[in-house]
Amino acid sequence: RPRVLSGIQPTAESFHLGNFLGAVRQWVDMQETHDAFYFIADLHAITVNPSAAELRRRTRVSAAQLFGAGIDPERSTLFVQSQVREHAELAWILMCNTGMGEAARMTQFKDKSAKYGESSAGVGLFTYPILQAADILMYQADFVPVGGDQKQHLELTRDLAQRFNSRYGQTFTVPAPYILKEVEKIADLQDPLAKMSKSSSSPQGLLEVLEEPGPLRKKIMRAVTDTGSEVVADPENKPGVTNLLRIQSVLTGTPIPELEARYAGLGYGAFKKDVAEVVVDAFAPIRERTEKLLSDEAELDRMLAVGAERASAVARETMEQVRERVGFLPRR
Ligand code: ATP
Ligand code: MG
């Protein structure tokens, strides 16, 4: 079975619709056909300096949401990144094989550092794509299911793998991105040209998996739509309507042209109402299961310990090779 690896940051209390469609839903599907490794990226989350209490809470809520969305601990390895120490070690080695210019080209850094100003943004925010490369290469993953916002980071990962292999000898599998085109980027409801994001969308622009039906419906009814009244997909002129059409299409498995025909002459109101119901129905069972899992923290932590154990076994094996190739003396 080909191996997949993917991660999600515990940067908020809840995942959003973009995470769900661009990542989590595919993770659940792929565990049937792949040897799957999924992780909560808490090392990445500290790039934006949450408090310790916030981070602990978000890490557990994230894990519960993944199990709640259908990640099966029997079939997949789900773990918390910081519980496998090798990630940080490999990241350092890869950093020493990355050019400044290469790292500086990452557009996510430009987006994320904008709110701090480039010179006061943390160094971790700048180097996190290299840590991400370490996360992926550690497990010799063949595929990485991600949203379109991560395409550039995957390219960097591939470059670093190839460079390491040619400098030190064949060590890493060069991974391929696995990006579903229809859900490449779910947009912010209030700013349909920006991606929906845990850390940069306004609350009104975000549809959170753990949110109550009331607020979810309200936000969708108030989503920015475009001039005119026709429900048609047109990414250039109608990015807001197009985003909602994509959402309804992927959640119901209905092709967009069929939806356009259904809402012809009905206007935005009727359309948005239906989108809202589809989203509420998709999130409700996940929210319920997540709450249940969170009610027994000890059991949740135990499930994560099992994942960390399995992941560590693979990570140790990779790092033994890496250390030897780089020229570090063996540990006694
Ligand atoms: P942050 O703002 O803290 O970076 P995020 O919302 O971007 O949070 P991540 O944890 O960075 O979420 O990413 C988790 C996964 O979700 C990644 O695979 C990413 O590609 C995917 N993803 C994130 N936002 C979207 C989106 N708007 N549409 C589709 N996929 C997305
Ligand atoms: Mg992100």
PDB file of C-alpha atoms in Angstrom, residues 144-264:
ATOM      1  CA  VAL A 144       0.601  14.146   0.584  1.00  0.00           C
ATOM      2  CA  PRO A 145      -3.085  15.122   0.479  1.00  0.00           C
ATOM      3  CA  VAL A 146      -3.293  18.914   0.985  1.00  0.00           C
ATOM      4  CA  GLY A 147      -5.184  21.980  -0.175  1.00  0.00           C
ATOM      5  CA  GLY A 148      -3.816  24.156  -2.972  1.00  0.00           C
ATOM      6  CA  ASP A 149      -2.291  26.592  -0.440  1.00  0.00           C
ATOM      7  CA  GLN A 150       0.396  23.982   0.276  1.00  0.00           C
ATOM      8  CA  LYS A 151       1.440  23.315  -3.329  1.00  0.00           C
ATOM      9  CA  GLN A 152       4.544  25.471  -3.087  1.00  0.00           C
ATOM     10  CA  HIS A 153       5.656  23.810   0.151  1.00  0.00           C
ATOM     11  CA  LEU A 154       5.337  20.407  -1.461  1.00  0.00           C
ATOM     12  CA  GLU A 155       7.563  21.601  -4.301  1.00  0.00           C
ATOM     13  CA  LEU A 156      10.172  22.687  -1.762  1.00  0.00           C
ATOM     14  CA  THR A 157       9.903  19.306  -0.027  1.00  0.00           C
ATOM     15  CA  ARG A 158      10.531  17.518  -3.305  1.00  0.00           C
ATOM     16  CA  ASP A 159      13.555  19.728  -4.044  1.00  0.00           C
ATOM     17  CA  LEU A 160      15.007  19.097  -0.588  1.00  0.00           C
ATOM     18  CA  ALA A 161      14.503  15.339  -0.902  1.00  0.00           C
ATOM     19  CA  GLN A 162      16.234  15.247  -4.269  1.00  0.00           C
ATOM     20  CA  ARG A 163      19.078  17.432  -3.054  1.00  0.00           C
ATOM     21  CA  PHE A 164      19.659  15.331   0.050  1.00  0.00           C
ATOM     22  CA  ASN A 165      19.554  12.132  -2.007  1.00  0.00           C
ATOM     23  CA  SER A 166      22.127  13.427  -4.453  1.00  0.00           C
ATOM     24  CA  ARG A 167      24.436  14.932  -1.806  1.00  0.00           C
ATOM     25  CA  TYR A 168      24.370  12.077   0.690  1.00  0.00           C
ATOM     26  CA  GLY A 169      23.011   9.051  -1.181  1.00  0.00           C
ATOM     27  CA  GLN A 170      19.493   7.734  -1.744  1.00  0.00           C
ATOM     28  CA  THR A 171      17.607   8.235   1.530  1.00  0.00           C
ATOM     29  CA  PHE A 172      14.197   9.817   0.973  1.00  0.00           C
ATOM     30  CA  THR A 173      11.143   8.977  -1.110  1.00  0.00           C
ATOM     31  CA  VAL A 174      10.249  12.016  -3.247  1.00  0.00           C
ATOM     32  CA  PRO A 175       6.571  12.635  -2.420  1.00  0.00           C
ATOM     33  CA  ALA A 176       3.832  13.650  -4.849  1.00  0.00           C
ATOM     34  CA  PRO A 177       1.124  16.171  -3.946  1.00  0.00           C
ATOM     35  CA  TYR A 178      -2.437  14.930  -3.932  1.00  0.00           C
ATOM     36  CA  ILE A 179      -4.704  17.922  -4.422  1.00  0.00           C
ATOM     37  CA  LEU A 180      -8.381  17.602  -5.290  1.00  0.00           C
ATOM     38  CA  LYS A 181      -9.066  20.236  -7.915  1.00  0.00           C
ATOM     39  CA  GLU A 182     -12.637  21.052  -6.918  1.00  0.00           C
ATOM     40  CA  VAL A 183     -11.594  21.895  -3.364  1.00  0.00           C
ATOM     41  CA  GLU A 184      -8.173  23.337  -4.014  1.00  0.00           C
ATOM     42  CA  LYS A 185      -9.141  26.493  -2.178  1.00  0.00           C
ATOM     43  CA  ILE A 186     -12.289  27.141  -0.174  1.00  0.00           C
ATOM     44  CA  ALA A 187     -12.604  30.910   0.123  1.00  0.00           C
ATOM     45  CA  ASP A 188     -13.322  33.179   3.084  1.00  0.00           C
ATOM     46  CA  LEU A 189     -17.059  33.997   3.036  1.00  0.00           C
ATOM     47  CA  GLN A 190     -16.421  37.699   3.543  1.00  0.00           C
ATOM     48  CA  ASP A 191     -13.411  37.933   1.261  1.00  0.00           C
ATOM     49  CA  PRO A 192     -13.871  35.408  -1.527  1.00  0.00           C
ATOM     50  CA  LEU A 193     -10.473  36.146  -3.050  1.00  0.00           C
ATOM     51  CA  ALA A 194      -8.682  34.989   0.131  1.00  0.00           C
ATOM     52  CA  LYS A 195      -8.575  31.416   1.413  1.00  0.00           C
ATOM     53  CA  MET A 196     -10.582  30.463   4.463  1.00  0.00           C
ATOM     54  CA  SER A 197      -7.958  30.250   7.217  1.00  0.00           C
ATOM     55  CA  LYS A 198      -7.953  29.398  10.931  1.00  0.00           C
ATOM     56  CA  SER A 199      -5.548  32.131  11.823  1.00  0.00           C
ATOM     57  CA  SER A 200      -6.362  34.922   9.393  1.00  0.00           C
ATOM     58  CA  SER A 201     -10.060  34.777   8.463  1.00  0.00           C
ATOM     59  CA  SER A 202     -12.510  36.945  10.412  1.00  0.00           C
ATOM     60  CA  PRO A 203     -15.129  34.966  12.389  1.00  0.00           C
ATOM     61  CA  GLN A 204     -17.750  35.991   9.835  1.00  0.00           C
ATOM     62  CA  GLY A 205     -15.677  34.554   6.998  1.00  0.00           C
ATOM     63  CA  LEU A 206     -15.132  31.165   8.658  1.00  0.00           C
ATOM     64  CA  LEU A 207     -17.391  28.108   8.805  1.00  0.00           C
ATOM     65  CA  GLU A 208     -16.234  26.093  11.791  1.00  0.00           C
ATOM     66  CA  VAL A 209     -16.848  22.384  12.122  1.00  0.00           C
ATOM     67  CA  LEU A 210     -17.663  22.696  15.829  1.00  0.00           C
ATOM     68  CA  GLU A 211     -20.016  25.639  15.452  1.00  0.00           C
ATOM     69  CA  GLU A 212     -23.746  25.494  16.263  1.00  0.00           C
ATOM     70  CA  PRO A 213     -26.215  25.361  13.323  1.00  0.00           C
ATOM     71  CA  GLY A 214     -27.593  28.841  14.099  1.00  0.00           C
ATOM     72  CA  PRO A 215     -24.392  30.819  13.527  1.00  0.00           C
ATOM     73  CA  LEU A 216     -23.420  28.609  10.588  1.00  0.00           C
ATOM     74  CA  ARG A 217     -26.680  29.405   8.808  1.00  0.00           C
ATOM     75  CA  LYS A 218     -26.393  33.096   9.587  1.00  0.00           C
ATOM     76  CA  LYS A 219     -22.883  33.348   8.182  1.00  0.00           C
ATOM     77  CA  ILE A 220     -23.818  31.598   4.959  1.00  0.00           C
ATOM     78  CA  MET A 221     -26.885  33.817   4.481  1.00  0.00           C
ATOM     79  CA  ARG A 222     -24.597  36.843   4.984  1.00  0.00           C
ATOM     80  CA  ALA A 223     -21.778  35.574   2.792  1.00  0.00           C
ATOM     81  CA  VAL A 224     -20.568  38.144   0.286  1.00  0.00           C
ATOM     82  CA  THR A 225     -22.188  37.431  -3.046  1.00  0.00           C
ATOM     83  CA  ASP A 226     -21.708  39.342  -6.221  1.00  0.00           C
ATOM     84  CA  THR A 227     -23.655  41.794  -8.323  1.00  0.00           C
ATOM     85  CA  GLY A 228     -26.537  40.373 -10.338  1.00  0.00           C
ATOM     86  CA  SER A 229     -28.800  37.627  -9.069  1.00  0.00           C
ATOM     87  CA  GLU A 230     -27.889  34.618 -11.147  1.00  0.00           C
ATOM     88  CA  VAL A 231     -26.467  31.513  -9.510  1.00  0.00           C
ATOM     89  CA  VAL A 232     -23.655  30.701 -11.937  1.00  0.00           C
ATOM     90  CA  ALA A 233     -20.029  29.696 -11.474  1.00  0.00           C
ATOM     91  CA  ASP A 234     -17.727  32.444 -12.710  1.00  0.00           C
ATOM     92  CA  PRO A 235     -14.491  32.616 -10.701  1.00  0.00           C
ATOM     93  CA  GLU A 236     -13.468  35.949 -12.285  1.00  0.00           C
ATOM     94  CA  ASN A 237     -16.631  37.966 -11.838  1.00  0.00           C
ATOM     95  CA  LYS A 238     -18.532  35.996  -9.216  1.00  0.00           C
ATOM     96  CA  PRO A 239     -15.992  34.535  -6.774  1.00  0.00           C
ATOM     97  CA  GLY A 240     -18.451  34.567  -3.855  1.00  0.00           C
ATOM     98  CA  VAL A 241     -21.217  32.656  -5.634  1.00  0.00           C
ATOM     99  CA  THR A 242     -18.644  30.317  -7.191  1.00  0.00           C
ATOM    100  CA  ASN A 243     -17.264  29.443  -3.754  1.00  0.00           C
ATOM    101  CA  LEU A 244     -20.739  28.564  -2.450  1.00  0.00           C
ATOM    102  CA  LEU A 245     -21.460  26.503  -5.569  1.00  0.00           C
ATOM    103  CA  ARG A 246     -18.250  24.537  -5.062  1.00  0.00           C
ATOM    104  CA  ILE A 247     -19.122  23.901  -1.445  1.00  0.00           C
ATOM    105  CA  GLN A 248     -22.569  22.587  -2.261  1.00  0.00           C
ATOM    106  CA  SER A 249     -21.261  20.586  -5.188  1.00  0.00           C
ATOM    107  CA  VAL A 250     -18.563  18.693  -3.271  1.00  0.00           C
ATOM    108  CA  LEU A 251     -20.690  18.122  -0.189  1.00  0.00           C
ATOM    109  CA  THR A 252     -23.618  16.685  -2.165  1.00  0.00           C
ATOM    110  CA  GLY A 253     -21.742  15.145  -5.094  1.00  0.00           C
ATOM    111  CA  THR A 254     -23.840  17.197  -7.527  1.00  0.00           C
ATOM    112  CA  PRO A 255     -22.060  18.652 -10.577  1.00  0.00           C
ATOM    113  CA  ILE A 256     -22.047  22.469 -10.690  1.00  0.00           C
ATOM    114  CA  PRO A 257     -24.017  22.738 -13.993  1.00  0.00           C
ATOM    115  CA  GLU A 258     -26.812  20.749 -12.407  1.00  0.00           C
ATOM    116  CA  LEU A 259     -26.894  23.185  -9.476  1.00  0.00           C
ATOM    117  CA  GLU A 260     -26.895  26.180 -11.822  1.00  0.00           C
ATOM    118  CA  ALA A 261     -29.923  24.738 -13.607  1.00  0.00           C
ATOM    119  CA  ARG A 262     -31.693  24.027 -10.308  1.00  0.00           C
ATOM    120  CA  TYR A 263     -31.403  27.633  -9.091  1.00  0.00           C
ATOM    121  CA  ALA A 264     -32.064  29.345 -12.424  1.00  0.00           C
TER     122      ALA A 264
END
